[in-house]
Coordinates of C-alpha atoms and ligand atoms in Angstrom, one line a residue:
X15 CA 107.9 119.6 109.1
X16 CA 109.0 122.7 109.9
X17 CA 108.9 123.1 114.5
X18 CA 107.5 119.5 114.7
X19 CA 109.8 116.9 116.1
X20 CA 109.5 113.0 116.0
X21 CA 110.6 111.4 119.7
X22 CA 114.2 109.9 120.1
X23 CA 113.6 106.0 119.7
X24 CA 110.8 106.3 117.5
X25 CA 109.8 103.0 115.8
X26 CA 110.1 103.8 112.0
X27 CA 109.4 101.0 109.7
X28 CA 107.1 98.5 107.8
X29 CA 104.4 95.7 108.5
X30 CA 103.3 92.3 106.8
X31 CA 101.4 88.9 107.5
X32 CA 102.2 85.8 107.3
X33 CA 99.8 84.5 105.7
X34 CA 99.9 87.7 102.9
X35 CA 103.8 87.3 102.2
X36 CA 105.2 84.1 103.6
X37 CA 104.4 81.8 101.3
X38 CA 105.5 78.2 101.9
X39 CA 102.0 77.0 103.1
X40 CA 103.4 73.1 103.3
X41 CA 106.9 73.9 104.0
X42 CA 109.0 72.2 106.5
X43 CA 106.1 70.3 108.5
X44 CA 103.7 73.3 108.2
X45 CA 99.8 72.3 108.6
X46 CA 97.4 74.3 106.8
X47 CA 95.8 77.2 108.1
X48 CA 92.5 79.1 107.1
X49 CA 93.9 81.1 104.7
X50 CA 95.3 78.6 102.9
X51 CA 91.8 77.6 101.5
X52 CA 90.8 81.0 100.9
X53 CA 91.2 81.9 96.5
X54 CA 92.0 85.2 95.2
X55 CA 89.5 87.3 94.2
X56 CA 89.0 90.7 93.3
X57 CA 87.1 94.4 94.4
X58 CA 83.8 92.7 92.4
X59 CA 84.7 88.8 92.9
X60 CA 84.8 87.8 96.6
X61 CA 87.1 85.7 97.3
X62 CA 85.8 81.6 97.8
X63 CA 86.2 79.4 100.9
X64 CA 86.3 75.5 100.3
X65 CA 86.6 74.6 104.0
X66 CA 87.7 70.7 103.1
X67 CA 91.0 71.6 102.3
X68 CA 93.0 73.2 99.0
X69 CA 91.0 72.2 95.2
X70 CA 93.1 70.3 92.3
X71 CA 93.6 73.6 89.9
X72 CA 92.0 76.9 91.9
X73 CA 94.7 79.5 92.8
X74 CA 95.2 80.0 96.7
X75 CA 97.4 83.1 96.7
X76 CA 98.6 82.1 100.6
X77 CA 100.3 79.4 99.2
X78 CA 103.4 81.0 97.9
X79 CA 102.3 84.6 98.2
X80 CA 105.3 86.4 97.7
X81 CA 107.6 84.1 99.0
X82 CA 109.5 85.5 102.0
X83 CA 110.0 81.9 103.4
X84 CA 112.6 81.8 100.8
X85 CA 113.6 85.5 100.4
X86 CA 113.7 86.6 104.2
X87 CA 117.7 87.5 104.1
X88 CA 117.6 89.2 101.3
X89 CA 114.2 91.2 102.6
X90 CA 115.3 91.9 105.3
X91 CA 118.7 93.8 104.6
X92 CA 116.5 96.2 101.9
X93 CA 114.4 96.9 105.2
X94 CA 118.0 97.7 106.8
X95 CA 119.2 99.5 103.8
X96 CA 115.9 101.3 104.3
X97 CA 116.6 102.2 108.4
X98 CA 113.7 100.7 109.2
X99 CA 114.2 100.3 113.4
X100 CA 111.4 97.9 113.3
X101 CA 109.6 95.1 111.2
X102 CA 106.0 94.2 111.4
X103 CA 105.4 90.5 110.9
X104 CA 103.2 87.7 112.2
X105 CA 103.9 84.2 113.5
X106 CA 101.3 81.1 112.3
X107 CA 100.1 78.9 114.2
X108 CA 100.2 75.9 112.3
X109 CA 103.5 76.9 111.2
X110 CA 105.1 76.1 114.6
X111 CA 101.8 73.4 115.5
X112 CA 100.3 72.0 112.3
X113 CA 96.8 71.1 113.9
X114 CA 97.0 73.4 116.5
X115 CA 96.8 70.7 119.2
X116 CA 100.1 68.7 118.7
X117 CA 101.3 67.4 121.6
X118 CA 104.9 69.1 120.6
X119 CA 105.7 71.8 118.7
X120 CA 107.1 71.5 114.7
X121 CA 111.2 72.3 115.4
X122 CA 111.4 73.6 111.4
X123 CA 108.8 76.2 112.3
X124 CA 109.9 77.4 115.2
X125 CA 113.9 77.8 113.8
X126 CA 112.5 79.5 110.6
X127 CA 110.8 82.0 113.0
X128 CA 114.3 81.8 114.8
X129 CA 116.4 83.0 111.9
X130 CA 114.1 85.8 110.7
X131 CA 114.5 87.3 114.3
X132 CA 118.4 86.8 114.2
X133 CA 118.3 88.6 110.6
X134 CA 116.2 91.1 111.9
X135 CA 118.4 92.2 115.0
X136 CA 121.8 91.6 112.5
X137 CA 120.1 94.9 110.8
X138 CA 119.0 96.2 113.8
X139 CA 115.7 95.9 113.6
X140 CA 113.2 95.3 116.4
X141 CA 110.9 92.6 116.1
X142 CA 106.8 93.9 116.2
X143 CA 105.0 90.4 116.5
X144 CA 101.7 89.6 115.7
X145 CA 101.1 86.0 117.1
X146 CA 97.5 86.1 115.3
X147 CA 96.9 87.8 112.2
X148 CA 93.8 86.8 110.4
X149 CA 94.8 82.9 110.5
X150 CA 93.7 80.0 112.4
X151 CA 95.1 76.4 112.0
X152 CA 92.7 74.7 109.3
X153 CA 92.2 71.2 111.4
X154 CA 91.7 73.3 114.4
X155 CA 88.8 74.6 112.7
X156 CA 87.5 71.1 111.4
X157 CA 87.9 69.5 114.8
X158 CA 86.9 72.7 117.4
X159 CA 85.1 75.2 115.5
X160 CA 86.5 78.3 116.5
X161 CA 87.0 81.1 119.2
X162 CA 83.8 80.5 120.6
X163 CA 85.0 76.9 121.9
X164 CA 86.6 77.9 124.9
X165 CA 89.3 74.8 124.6
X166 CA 90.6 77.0 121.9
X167 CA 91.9 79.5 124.7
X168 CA 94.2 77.2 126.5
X169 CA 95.9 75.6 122.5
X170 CA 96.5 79.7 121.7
X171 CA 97.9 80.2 125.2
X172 CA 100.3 77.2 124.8
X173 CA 101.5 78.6 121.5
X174 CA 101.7 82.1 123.0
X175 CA 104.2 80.2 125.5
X176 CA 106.4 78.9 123.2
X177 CA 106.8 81.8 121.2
X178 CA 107.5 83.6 124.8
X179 CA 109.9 81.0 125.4
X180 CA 111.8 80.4 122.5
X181 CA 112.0 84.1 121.3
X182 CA 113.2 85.5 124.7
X183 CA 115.4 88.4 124.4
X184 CA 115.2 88.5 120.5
X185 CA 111.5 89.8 120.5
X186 CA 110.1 92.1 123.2
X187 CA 107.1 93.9 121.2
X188 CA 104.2 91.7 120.5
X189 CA 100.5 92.0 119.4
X190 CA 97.8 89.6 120.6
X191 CA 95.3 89.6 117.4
X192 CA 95.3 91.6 114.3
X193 CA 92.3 93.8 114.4
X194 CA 90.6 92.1 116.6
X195 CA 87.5 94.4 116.9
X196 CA 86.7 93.2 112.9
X197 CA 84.8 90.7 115.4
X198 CA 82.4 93.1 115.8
X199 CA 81.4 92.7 111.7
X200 CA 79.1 89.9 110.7
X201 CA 80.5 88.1 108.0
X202 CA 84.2 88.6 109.5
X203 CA 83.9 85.1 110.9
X204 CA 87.1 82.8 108.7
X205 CA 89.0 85.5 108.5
X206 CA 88.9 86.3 112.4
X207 CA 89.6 82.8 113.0
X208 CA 85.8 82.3 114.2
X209 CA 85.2 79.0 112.5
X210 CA 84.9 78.3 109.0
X211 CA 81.8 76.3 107.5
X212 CA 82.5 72.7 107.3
X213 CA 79.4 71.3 105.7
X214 CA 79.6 73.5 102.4
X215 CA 81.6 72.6 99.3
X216 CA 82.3 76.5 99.3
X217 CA 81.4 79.8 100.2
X218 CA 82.3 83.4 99.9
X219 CA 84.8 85.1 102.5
X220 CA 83.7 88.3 104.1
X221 CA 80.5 88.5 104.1
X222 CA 78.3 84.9 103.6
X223 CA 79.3 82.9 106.6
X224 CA 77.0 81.7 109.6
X225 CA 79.1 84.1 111.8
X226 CA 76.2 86.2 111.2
X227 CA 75.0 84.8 114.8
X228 CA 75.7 87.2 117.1
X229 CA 75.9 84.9 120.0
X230 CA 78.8 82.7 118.6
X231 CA 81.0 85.8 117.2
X232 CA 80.6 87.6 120.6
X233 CA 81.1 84.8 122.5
X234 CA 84.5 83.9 120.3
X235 CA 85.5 87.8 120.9
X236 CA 85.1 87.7 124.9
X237 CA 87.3 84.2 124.4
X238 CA 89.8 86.5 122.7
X239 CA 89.2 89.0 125.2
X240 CA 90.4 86.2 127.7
X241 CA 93.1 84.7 125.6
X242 CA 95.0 88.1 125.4
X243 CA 94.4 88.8 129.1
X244 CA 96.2 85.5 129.7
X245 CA 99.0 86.3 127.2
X246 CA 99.9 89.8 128.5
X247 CA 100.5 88.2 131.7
X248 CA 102.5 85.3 130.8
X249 CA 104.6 87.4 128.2
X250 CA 105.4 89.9 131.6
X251 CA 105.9 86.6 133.6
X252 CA 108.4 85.1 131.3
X253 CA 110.4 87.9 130.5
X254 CA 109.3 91.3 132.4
X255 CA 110.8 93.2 129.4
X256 CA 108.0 92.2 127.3
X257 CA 105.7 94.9 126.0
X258 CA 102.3 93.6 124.8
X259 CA 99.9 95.6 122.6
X260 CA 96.2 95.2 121.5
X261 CA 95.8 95.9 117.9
X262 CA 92.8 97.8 116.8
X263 CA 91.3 98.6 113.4
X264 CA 91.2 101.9 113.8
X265 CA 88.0 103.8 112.1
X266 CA 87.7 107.6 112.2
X267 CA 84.0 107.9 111.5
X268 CA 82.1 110.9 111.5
X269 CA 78.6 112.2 111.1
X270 CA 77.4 112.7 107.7
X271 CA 75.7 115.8 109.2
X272 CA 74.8 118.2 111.9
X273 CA 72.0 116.6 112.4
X274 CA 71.5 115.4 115.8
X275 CA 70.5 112.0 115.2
X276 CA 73.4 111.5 112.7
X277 CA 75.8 112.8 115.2
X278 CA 74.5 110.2 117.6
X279 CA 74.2 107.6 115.0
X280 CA 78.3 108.3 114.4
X281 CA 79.1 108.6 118.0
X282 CA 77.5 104.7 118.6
X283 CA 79.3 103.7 115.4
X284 CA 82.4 104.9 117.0
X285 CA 81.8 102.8 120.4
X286 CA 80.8 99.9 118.7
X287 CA 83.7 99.5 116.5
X288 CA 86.3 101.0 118.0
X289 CA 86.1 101.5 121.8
X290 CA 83.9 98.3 122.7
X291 CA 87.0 95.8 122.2
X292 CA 89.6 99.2 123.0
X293 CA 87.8 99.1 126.6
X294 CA 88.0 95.8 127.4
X295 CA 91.8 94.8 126.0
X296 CA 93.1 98.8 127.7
X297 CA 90.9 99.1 130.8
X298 CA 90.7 95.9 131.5
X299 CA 86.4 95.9 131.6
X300 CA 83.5 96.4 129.2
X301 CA 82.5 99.6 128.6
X302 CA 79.2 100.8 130.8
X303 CA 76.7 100.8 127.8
X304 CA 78.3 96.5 127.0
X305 CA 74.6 95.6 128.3
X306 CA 72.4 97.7 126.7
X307 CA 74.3 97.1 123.4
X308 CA 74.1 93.3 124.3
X309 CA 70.6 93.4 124.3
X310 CA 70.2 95.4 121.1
X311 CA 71.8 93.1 119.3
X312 CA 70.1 89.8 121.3
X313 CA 73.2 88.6 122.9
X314 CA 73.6 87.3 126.4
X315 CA 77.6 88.0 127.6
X316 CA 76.7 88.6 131.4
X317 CA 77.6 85.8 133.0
X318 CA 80.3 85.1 130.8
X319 CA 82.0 89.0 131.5
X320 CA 81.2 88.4 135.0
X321 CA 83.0 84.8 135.6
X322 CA 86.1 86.6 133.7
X323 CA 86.1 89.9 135.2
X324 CA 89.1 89.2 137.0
X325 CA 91.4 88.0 134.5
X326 CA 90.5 90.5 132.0
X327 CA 91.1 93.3 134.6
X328 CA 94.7 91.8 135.4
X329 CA 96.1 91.4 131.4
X330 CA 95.6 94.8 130.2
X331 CA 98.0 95.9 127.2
X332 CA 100.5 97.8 127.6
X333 CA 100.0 100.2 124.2
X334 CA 97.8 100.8 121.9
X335 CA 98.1 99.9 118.2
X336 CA 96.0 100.2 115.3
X337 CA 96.1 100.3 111.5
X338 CA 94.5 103.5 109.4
X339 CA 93.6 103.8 106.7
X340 CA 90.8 105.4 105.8
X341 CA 87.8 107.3 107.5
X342 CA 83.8 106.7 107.1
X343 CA 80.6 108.3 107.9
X344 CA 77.1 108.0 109.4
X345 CA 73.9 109.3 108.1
X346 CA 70.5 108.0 108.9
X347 CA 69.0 109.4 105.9
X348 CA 68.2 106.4 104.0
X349 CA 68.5 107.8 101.0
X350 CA 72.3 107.8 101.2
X351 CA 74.6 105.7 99.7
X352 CA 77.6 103.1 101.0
X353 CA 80.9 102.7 99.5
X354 CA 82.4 100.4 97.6
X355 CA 85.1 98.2 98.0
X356 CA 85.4 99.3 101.9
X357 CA 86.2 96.6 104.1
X358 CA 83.6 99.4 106.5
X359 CA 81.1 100.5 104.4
X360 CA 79.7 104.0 105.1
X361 CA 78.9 106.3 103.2
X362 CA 81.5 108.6 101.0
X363 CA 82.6 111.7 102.1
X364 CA 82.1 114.4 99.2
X365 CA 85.0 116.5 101.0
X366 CA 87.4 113.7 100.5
X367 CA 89.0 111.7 97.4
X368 CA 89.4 108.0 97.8
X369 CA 91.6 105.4 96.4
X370 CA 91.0 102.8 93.1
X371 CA 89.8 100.7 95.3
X372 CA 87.5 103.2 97.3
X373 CA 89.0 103.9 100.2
X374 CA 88.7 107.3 101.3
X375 CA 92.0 108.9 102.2
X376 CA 91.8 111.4 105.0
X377 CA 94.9 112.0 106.7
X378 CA 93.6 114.7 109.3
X379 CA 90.9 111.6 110.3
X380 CA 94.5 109.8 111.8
X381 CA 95.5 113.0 113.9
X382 CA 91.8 112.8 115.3
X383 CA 91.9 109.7 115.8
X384 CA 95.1 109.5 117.8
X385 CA 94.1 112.6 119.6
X386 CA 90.4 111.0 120.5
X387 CA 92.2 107.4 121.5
X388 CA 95.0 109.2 123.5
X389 CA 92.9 111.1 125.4
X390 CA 90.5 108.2 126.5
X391 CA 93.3 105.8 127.2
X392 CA 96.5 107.5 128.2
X393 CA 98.8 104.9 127.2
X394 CA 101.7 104.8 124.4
X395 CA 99.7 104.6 121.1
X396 CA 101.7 102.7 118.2
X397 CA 100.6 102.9 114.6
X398 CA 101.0 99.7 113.0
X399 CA 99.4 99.6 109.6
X400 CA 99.0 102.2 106.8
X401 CA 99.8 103.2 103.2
X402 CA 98.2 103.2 100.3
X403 CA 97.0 99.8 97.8
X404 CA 97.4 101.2 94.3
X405 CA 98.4 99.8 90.7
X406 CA 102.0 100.2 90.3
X407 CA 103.1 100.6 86.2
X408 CA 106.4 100.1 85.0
X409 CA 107.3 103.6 83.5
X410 CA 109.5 104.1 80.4
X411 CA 112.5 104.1 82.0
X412 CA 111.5 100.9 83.7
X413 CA 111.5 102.1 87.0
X414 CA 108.7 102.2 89.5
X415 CA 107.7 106.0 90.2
X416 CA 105.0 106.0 93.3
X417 CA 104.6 109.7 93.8
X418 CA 100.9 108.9 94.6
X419 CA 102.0 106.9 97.7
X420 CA 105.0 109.0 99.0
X421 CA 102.1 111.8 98.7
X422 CA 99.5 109.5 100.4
X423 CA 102.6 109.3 103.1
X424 CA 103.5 112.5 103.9
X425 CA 100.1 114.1 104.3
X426 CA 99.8 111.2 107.0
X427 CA 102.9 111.7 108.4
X428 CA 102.4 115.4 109.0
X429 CA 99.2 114.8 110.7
X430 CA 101.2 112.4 113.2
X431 CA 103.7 114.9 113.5
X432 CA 101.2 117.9 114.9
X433 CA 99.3 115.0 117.3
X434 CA 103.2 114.1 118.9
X435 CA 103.0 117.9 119.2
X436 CA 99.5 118.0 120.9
X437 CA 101.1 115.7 123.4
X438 CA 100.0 112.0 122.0
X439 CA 102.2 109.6 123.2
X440 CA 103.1 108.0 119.6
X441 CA 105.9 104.8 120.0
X442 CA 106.0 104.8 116.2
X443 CA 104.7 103.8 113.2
X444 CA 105.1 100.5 110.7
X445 CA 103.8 101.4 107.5
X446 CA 101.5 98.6 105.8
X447 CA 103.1 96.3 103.2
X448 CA 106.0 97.7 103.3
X449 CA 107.0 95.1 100.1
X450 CA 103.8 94.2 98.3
X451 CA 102.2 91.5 99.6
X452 CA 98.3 89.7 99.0
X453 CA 95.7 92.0 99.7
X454 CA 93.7 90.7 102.7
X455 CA 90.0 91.9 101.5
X456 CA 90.3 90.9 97.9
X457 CA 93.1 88.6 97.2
X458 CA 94.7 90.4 94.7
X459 CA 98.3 91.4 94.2
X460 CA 97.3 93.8 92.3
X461 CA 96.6 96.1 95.2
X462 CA 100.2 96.9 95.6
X463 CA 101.3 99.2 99.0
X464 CA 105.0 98.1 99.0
X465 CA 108.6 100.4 98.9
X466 CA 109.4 97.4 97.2
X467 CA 108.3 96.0 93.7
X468 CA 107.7 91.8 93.8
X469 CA 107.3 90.3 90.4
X470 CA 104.1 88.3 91.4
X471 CA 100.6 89.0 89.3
X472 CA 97.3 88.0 90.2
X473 CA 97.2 84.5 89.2
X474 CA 100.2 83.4 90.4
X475 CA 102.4 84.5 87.7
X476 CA 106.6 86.1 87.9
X477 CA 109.6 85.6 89.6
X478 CA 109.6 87.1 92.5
X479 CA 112.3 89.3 92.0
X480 CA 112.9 92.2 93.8
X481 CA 112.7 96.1 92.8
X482 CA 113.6 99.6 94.7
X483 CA 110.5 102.1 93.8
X484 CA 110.8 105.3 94.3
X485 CA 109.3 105.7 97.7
X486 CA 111.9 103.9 99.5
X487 CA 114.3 106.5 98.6
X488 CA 112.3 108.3 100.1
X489 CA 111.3 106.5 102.9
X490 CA 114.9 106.0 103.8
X491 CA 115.8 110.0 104.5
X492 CA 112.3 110.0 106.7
X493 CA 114.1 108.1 108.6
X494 CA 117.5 108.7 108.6
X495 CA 116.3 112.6 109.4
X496 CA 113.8 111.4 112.1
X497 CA 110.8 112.9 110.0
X498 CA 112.7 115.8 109.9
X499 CA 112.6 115.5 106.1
X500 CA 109.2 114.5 104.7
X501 CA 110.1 116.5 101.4
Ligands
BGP13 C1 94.0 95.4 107.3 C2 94.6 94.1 107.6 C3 95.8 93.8 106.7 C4 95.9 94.4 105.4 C5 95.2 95.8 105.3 C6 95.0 96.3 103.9 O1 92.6 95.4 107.6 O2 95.1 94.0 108.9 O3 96.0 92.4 106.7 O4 95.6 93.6 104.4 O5 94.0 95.8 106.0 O6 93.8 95.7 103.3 P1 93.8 95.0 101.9 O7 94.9 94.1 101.9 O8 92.5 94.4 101.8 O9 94.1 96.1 101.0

């Protein structure tokens, strides 16, 4: 855009998760992990849990997703054909230990990891690692529960320690948990790692799982709290070059009104979601209001927040990351509606259009949020998820033509562009499923965000090959022009 520049150094590029692209759920000594007994679903089926392990016949799109264990090289150089100066991606747990509490670590899991890196820097390409994205080692969960066991701190901070070790000087940038304030949303609970529910034959994800107990899922947030407070301080001791980030899903939400009571209504919204787990993981301590929220929701956190004060004030982040996507609102006149198919609910937006699957897009809600986050933290921000899910056709020419997302794109990418102005502190930006992966909420890979086509349906179905679309053309002169050219 015309008088806007993008910094020298900025992280352009794309972002995944294991447990959405991998594949190879047994590989190699892998143990399962939640995911892996989570089925598709779709924007009106929820997805199913069965918490004993895999069923004889039901489709766990995990399993192979799209494959990447066996595709990574190939990946990987369209990513460097692409310029991309950094890759998004998350480790798993019971990739590198199978139960989570091995006494050693699996060597297969920790050299496949190895190799991506190496393929990675070959294109030079810097390494964005989340060590948890939405996964948790399955007999972990069967033997401990989940984050709200406090053993579980010291298992994650021995696997934080290997990847520190082994990874030295190949990856510098990591992310403690994906999205981590999604804690804050009953019904979260498998996904977030919180525990799964053992006694059921099955159950549906997001939404019907005991988690609903405030108590346990904001006791396994503070654990989380502590675990990453740990982790930024032992990724600085190993290697001081480390930079550690907290990873935020970042929600723009405003008041459905001018009303005064919606505007407050919002502005709690806002703390709850997004600035309760910012505070703690940025400023190292609960915001002042923590109590009187604690209370509101019948929770009792005091003495725990009190007995870790200390080591949450010494492992604050180093940036600030978040994914965007889409903004909400707040009314509270009951009569209003909430959206569908929005991991946030809220109600629509009439000045905004939304995607198939209901998201609102709202690009100028990412330059206030970055604005509003900037000026309460003051630290480098990174955007690290967004992009557009959308049905990709085959046109005549049999070519993939996505002007829909390079639009979805650019409007975001502006935005960005006049908050770098403003001053915001922006490291860069990874855009979200950069190849098309699972979608997380529904299961489906119909929900397509990638540059790059997979041959994979819904029920498990193609051959995983490989196709350019048309937005990584474009993609690739955003980058090799510094976001010079967005055209
Ligand atoms: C974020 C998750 C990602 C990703 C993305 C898109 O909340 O961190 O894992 O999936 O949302 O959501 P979906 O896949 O449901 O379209």
């Amino acid at each position: 855009m015309a008088g806007y520049r993008f910094p020298e150094g900025f992280l352009w590029g794309g972002a995944t998760a294991a447990n959405q692209f991998e594949g190879g759920y047994d590989a190699d000594g892998k143990g399962l992990s939640v995911p892996d007994v989570i089925m598709g679903g779709t924007v009106d089926r929820p997805r199913l849990v069965t918490p004993a392990g895999p069923r004889e016949g039901a489709y766990y799109p995990s399993h192979e997703a799209i494959d990447f264990y066996h595709h990574f090289e190939d990946d990987i150089d369209l990513f460097g054909e692409m310029g991309f100066k950094c890759f998004r991606l998350s480790t798993q747990w019971s990739r590198i230990f199978p139960n989570g509490d091995d006494a050693e670590p699996n060597q297969a899991g920790i050299d496949f990891y190895r190799r991506v890196f190496e393929a990675c820097r070959r294109n030079g390409i810097e390494p964005l690692v989340t060590i948890s994205h939405y996964e948790f080692p399955l007999a972990l969960s069967h033997r401990y529960g989940g984050w709200d066991n406090p053993k579980v701190i010291d298992l994650w901070i021995r696997f934080c320690e290997t990847l520190f070790t082994e990874y030295k000087g190949l990856v510098t940038y990591w992310l403690t948990f994906n999205e981590i304030n999604c804690g804050m949303i009953p019904g979260m609970g498998d996904v977030m790692g919180m525990g799964i529910l053992p006694d059921h034959d099955w159950y549906s994800s997001f939404g019907a799982c005991d988690w609903d107990v405030p108590q346990r899922r904001l006791t396994g947030l503070h654990n989380q709290f502590v675990a990453s407070a740990k982790a930024v301080q032992l990724a600085h001791r190993i290697d001081p070059a480390n930079k550690v980030g907290c990873m935020i899903a970042g929600m723009a939400n405003y008041p459905y009104s001018c009303n005064p009571d919606d505007v407050l209504a919002a502005e709690e919204t806002m703390r709850e979601f997004n600035f309760y787990c910012g505070d703690v993981q940025v400023r190292g301590a609960y915001p002042a209001w923590a109590p009187s929220y604690w209370e509101k929701v019948g929770v009792d956190l005091a003495d725990l927040a009190a007995r870790d004060a200390e080591v949450l004030r010494a492992g604050t982040v180093d940036f600030y990351s978040f994914s965007y996507y889409q903004s909400s609102t707040t009314s509270t006149d009951p009569e209003t509606t909430s959206g569908k198919g929005n991991l946030f609910g809220g109600v629509p937006n009439p000045y905004l259009r939304a995607s198939d699957w209901g998201w609102t897009v709202d690009p100028k809600g990412l330059r206030w949020y970055l604005e509003t986050v900037y000026d309460r933290y003051q630290i480098p921000l990174m955007i690290v998820e967004n992009g557009l899910g959308a049905v990709d056709e085959r046109a005549e020419d049999g070519k993939f033509h996505d002007g829909y997302r390079i639009d979805y794109l650019r409007e975001h990418i502006e935005e960005m562009a006049i908050a770098i102005n403003h001053g915001v502190d922006l490291m860069g930006y990874t855009m979200w499923g950069c190849i098309d992966l699972v979608s997380a909420s529904t299961g489906e890979m119909k929900k397509r965000y990638g540059f790059i086509y997979v041959d994979r349906d819904n029920d498990g179905n193609g051959d995983f090959h490989r196709e350019r679309k048309d937005s990584f053309h474009w993609y690739k002169k955003v980058i090799e022009t510094n976001g010079a050219d967005l055209s």
